[in-house]
Structure formats: structure tokens, C-alpha cells
Amino acid sequence: MPEKRPPFVVGNWKMHMTVSETRALLDSIVKAVPDLGTARIVVIPPFTALGEAARLLANSSVALGAQNLFWEDKGAFTGEISGPLLRDIGCRYVVVGHSERRQFFGETDITVNKRVHAALRSALKPIVCVGEILEERDAGRTMARVRTQFDGALEGISPEDIRKIVLAYEPVWAIGTGRTATPGQAEDVHAVLREKIAEKYGKEAAACAIILYGGSVKPANSFSLFREKNIDGFLVGGASLEAESFIPIMKEAMKAYKEVA
Ligand code: PGA
């Protein structure tokens, strides 16, 4: 395994943030960028704030992403958003298969896979989420669950395209609950995911892959999580809504990176 990869931190705003709140938060994030070295930062506003965010980030290294997309490129699908539309508004990334979509909106490994292919068709980098529910963890089925989700989500993905995909391990029991996975628990799953990439796509692809952790990431736990060998950054929900918590998360990750790289 080569040296540690620089921190990759994504703020998933979920169903929060008006256009004026977006302006204020992005203003603080953009101002903090010079202190964050080589960290890669992606913000994921709601669809309604993407236009304003794209305008504000036009001259910044902060990248823009969306929270979901439909698998068809266009057509009569009222209420859906396509890859070409996201790309047109300035998105570079799109979250696919978030556990909230799986839990509340009927997302399955099959529909996640269709969305991954749709994202790639539109030159969007998918941030593909996997993670077990509490019953699965308690029953010792965590690894089996994430392996199945990995295989399902990445069905038919070429060795060339795997390099465009970011994986996010998000234990469902840790999302929005204040209960974070310990660095050891997260690292064990991240190591399995990296092994899966190595098995399917080779060691080099595995060494380059970005695998994020998500689930109650805060300034107080980001340093110890990022120190783990296979944790490359974070998918942050609640704590990404305020500059006072999001920026310190990135700074802590940078600090850990400088220590272990
Ligand atoms: P949380 O959400 O940080 O609020 O737990 C993480 C996520 O759902 O991506």
C-alpha cells in the first residue's frame, strides 16, 4: 500500500439549506480552503441550491455534487433529475445508494447499480454508499452485507471506471445518531472494501481507491478515524451544515494526514 491518500471530505447537506444559507456557508468554506492544503472538498447541497452553489464555487477548488440522480438520461419522469442535468449545472459528483434512499425510497442494489452507470455516462463521479444496519452488525453479518452491496453496486463497472468511483462506508446505526463507529470498526470494513477492489480490479486500482467513512463524523473524532490506514476521508451529514464544525473536521483530517503520510 503506498503512502496515505490526502483527505477527501464531502459535506452532504441532505434536505437542509436555503439559497441564502448556502451563500453564507460556502463563503466560509471557500475562505478556509487555503488552510486545508491538499484536502479534496466536495459539497452536496439540495437540488434547489445547486445553481447558486455552482456560481459561488466557479473559481474555487471546492467541487460540487448532488444527492441523487435517476438512471435515465431524459424523458417523462416527473420529479426526477438526470445525470446530464446535474452535469449541466456544474456537478462533478453524485451520491448514490445513500442508506436513507435505501431505507425510505426503495433503493436496492439493482437500482443503485443503474444509477452508478447513469452517473458515469454523464461524466459524474458516483459516491457509492454501503453499510449495514444494527441487526446485521449484531448478528455478525456486517462484512457479508457490505460485500453484497459492493458487488451489486459495481456490477458491470470496468477497470477504467472504478477509478472514477468513490466508496463510502456508512454504518446505518451511526448515521445521525451521534454514535460513531470506532476507528477500528470502520477500518475493518474499509480494509474489506479495499480487498474487494483488489480482487476485482487489481492492486493498483485498490491502492488508488478513495474510501470514505460516514456516520456522526465530528471534529472530535475525525483525527482518530483519519489516522486509520484505509480511511481516506469522510461523508459528513449533520456536522457539514455549519462552518464551525465542517472546517475543523477537515483541519483535523489534514493534521492526521501530515502525521501519518
Ligand atoms: P451524519 O450523516 O454525519 O449526520 O451521521 C452522514 C451521512 O448520512 O452521510
PDB file of N, CA and C and ligand atoms in Angstrom, residues 12 14 98 100 170 174-176 215-217 235-238, ligand 1:
ATOM      1  N   ASN A  12     -22.591  16.374   3.004  1.00  0.00           N
ATOM      2  CA  ASN A  12     -23.909  16.003   2.460  1.00  0.00           C
ATOM      3  C   ASN A  12     -24.972  16.774   3.249  1.00  0.00           C
ATOM      4  N   LYS A  14     -28.129  17.011   2.796  1.00  0.00           N
ATOM      5  CA  LYS A  14     -29.461  16.372   2.861  1.00  0.00           C
ATOM      6  C   LYS A  14     -30.570  17.393   2.572  1.00  0.00           C
ATOM      7  N   HIS A  98     -27.359   6.133  -0.941  1.00  0.00           N
ATOM      8  CA  HIS A  98     -27.306   6.512   0.478  1.00  0.00           C
ATOM      9  C   HIS A  98     -28.316   5.672   1.251  1.00  0.00           C
ATOM     10  N   GLU A 100     -30.373   6.393   3.448  1.00  0.00           N
ATOM     11  CA  GLU A 100     -31.709   6.998   3.571  1.00  0.00           C
ATOM     12  C   GLU A 100     -32.533   6.744   2.304  1.00  0.00           C
ATOM     13  N   GLU A 170     -20.910   3.621   5.379  1.00  0.00           N
ATOM     14  CA  GLU A 170     -21.717   4.336   6.363  1.00  0.00           C
ATOM     15  C   GLU A 170     -22.567   3.333   7.136  1.00  0.00           C
ATOM     16  N   ALA A 174     -24.967   4.424  12.690  1.00  0.00           N
ATOM     17  CA  ALA A 174     -24.130   5.564  13.095  1.00  0.00           C
ATOM     18  C   ALA A 174     -24.575   6.869  12.441  1.00  0.00           C
ATOM     19  N   ILE A 175     -25.535   6.784  11.500  1.00  0.00           N
ATOM     20  CA  ILE A 175     -25.916   7.986  10.747  1.00  0.00           C
ATOM     21  C   ILE A 175     -26.917   8.813  11.536  1.00  0.00           C
ATOM     22  N   GLY A 176     -26.513  10.029  11.847  1.00  0.00           N
ATOM     23  CA  GLY A 176     -27.406  10.968  12.522  1.00  0.00           C
ATOM     24  C   GLY A 176     -27.753  10.565  13.945  1.00  0.00           C
ATOM     25  N   GLY A 215     -21.002   8.722   9.200  1.00  0.00           N
ATOM     26  CA  GLY A 215     -21.821   8.323  10.348  1.00  0.00           C
ATOM     27  C   GLY A 215     -21.344   9.058  11.579  1.00  0.00           C
ATOM     28  N   SER A 216     -22.011  10.207  11.860  1.00  0.00           N
ATOM     29  CA  SER A 216     -21.696  11.010  13.042  1.00  0.00           C
ATOM     30  C   SER A 216     -20.226  11.432  13.120  1.00  0.00           C
ATOM     31  N   VAL A 217     -19.674  11.813  11.971  1.00  0.00           N
ATOM     32  CA  VAL A 217     -18.313  12.370  11.981  1.00  0.00           C
ATOM     33  C   VAL A 217     -18.391  13.780  12.562  1.00  0.00           C
ATOM     34  N   LEU A 235     -17.742  11.265   4.668  1.00  0.00           N
ATOM     35  CA  LEU A 235     -19.015  11.768   4.154  1.00  0.00           C
ATOM     36  C   LEU A 235     -19.751  12.273   5.391  1.00  0.00           C
ATOM     37  N   VAL A 236     -19.856  13.594   5.482  1.00  0.00           N
ATOM     38  CA  VAL A 236     -20.342  14.220   6.714  1.00  0.00           C
ATOM     39  C   VAL A 236     -21.759  14.742   6.491  1.00  0.00           C
ATOM     40  N   GLY A 237     -22.675  14.404   7.372  1.00  0.00           N
ATOM     41  CA  GLY A 237     -24.045  14.908   7.281  1.00  0.00           C
ATOM     42  C   GLY A 237     -24.219  16.115   8.191  1.00  0.00           C
ATOM     43  N   GLY A 238     -24.798  15.878   9.371  1.00  0.00           N
ATOM     44  CA  GLY A 238     -25.143  16.952  10.307  1.00  0.00           C
ATOM     45  C   GLY A 238     -24.038  17.978  10.526  1.00  0.00           C
TER      46      GLY A 238
HETATM   47  P1  PGA B   1     -24.310  12.207   9.787  1.00  0.00           P
HETATM   48  O1  PGA B   1     -24.729  11.726   8.310  1.00  0.00           O
HETATM   49  O2  PGA B   1     -22.912  12.763   9.699  1.00  0.00           O
HETATM   50  O3  PGA B   1     -25.334  13.226  10.157  1.00  0.00           O
HETATM   51  O4  PGA B   1     -24.353  10.996  10.656  1.00  0.00           O
HETATM   52  C1  PGA B   1     -23.814  11.092   7.469  1.00  0.00           C
HETATM   53  C2  PGA B   1     -24.458  10.754   6.149  1.00  0.00           C
HETATM   54  O5  PGA B   1     -25.614  10.339   6.152  1.00  0.00           O
HETATM   55  O6  PGA B   1     -23.857  10.891   5.071  1.00  0.00           O
END
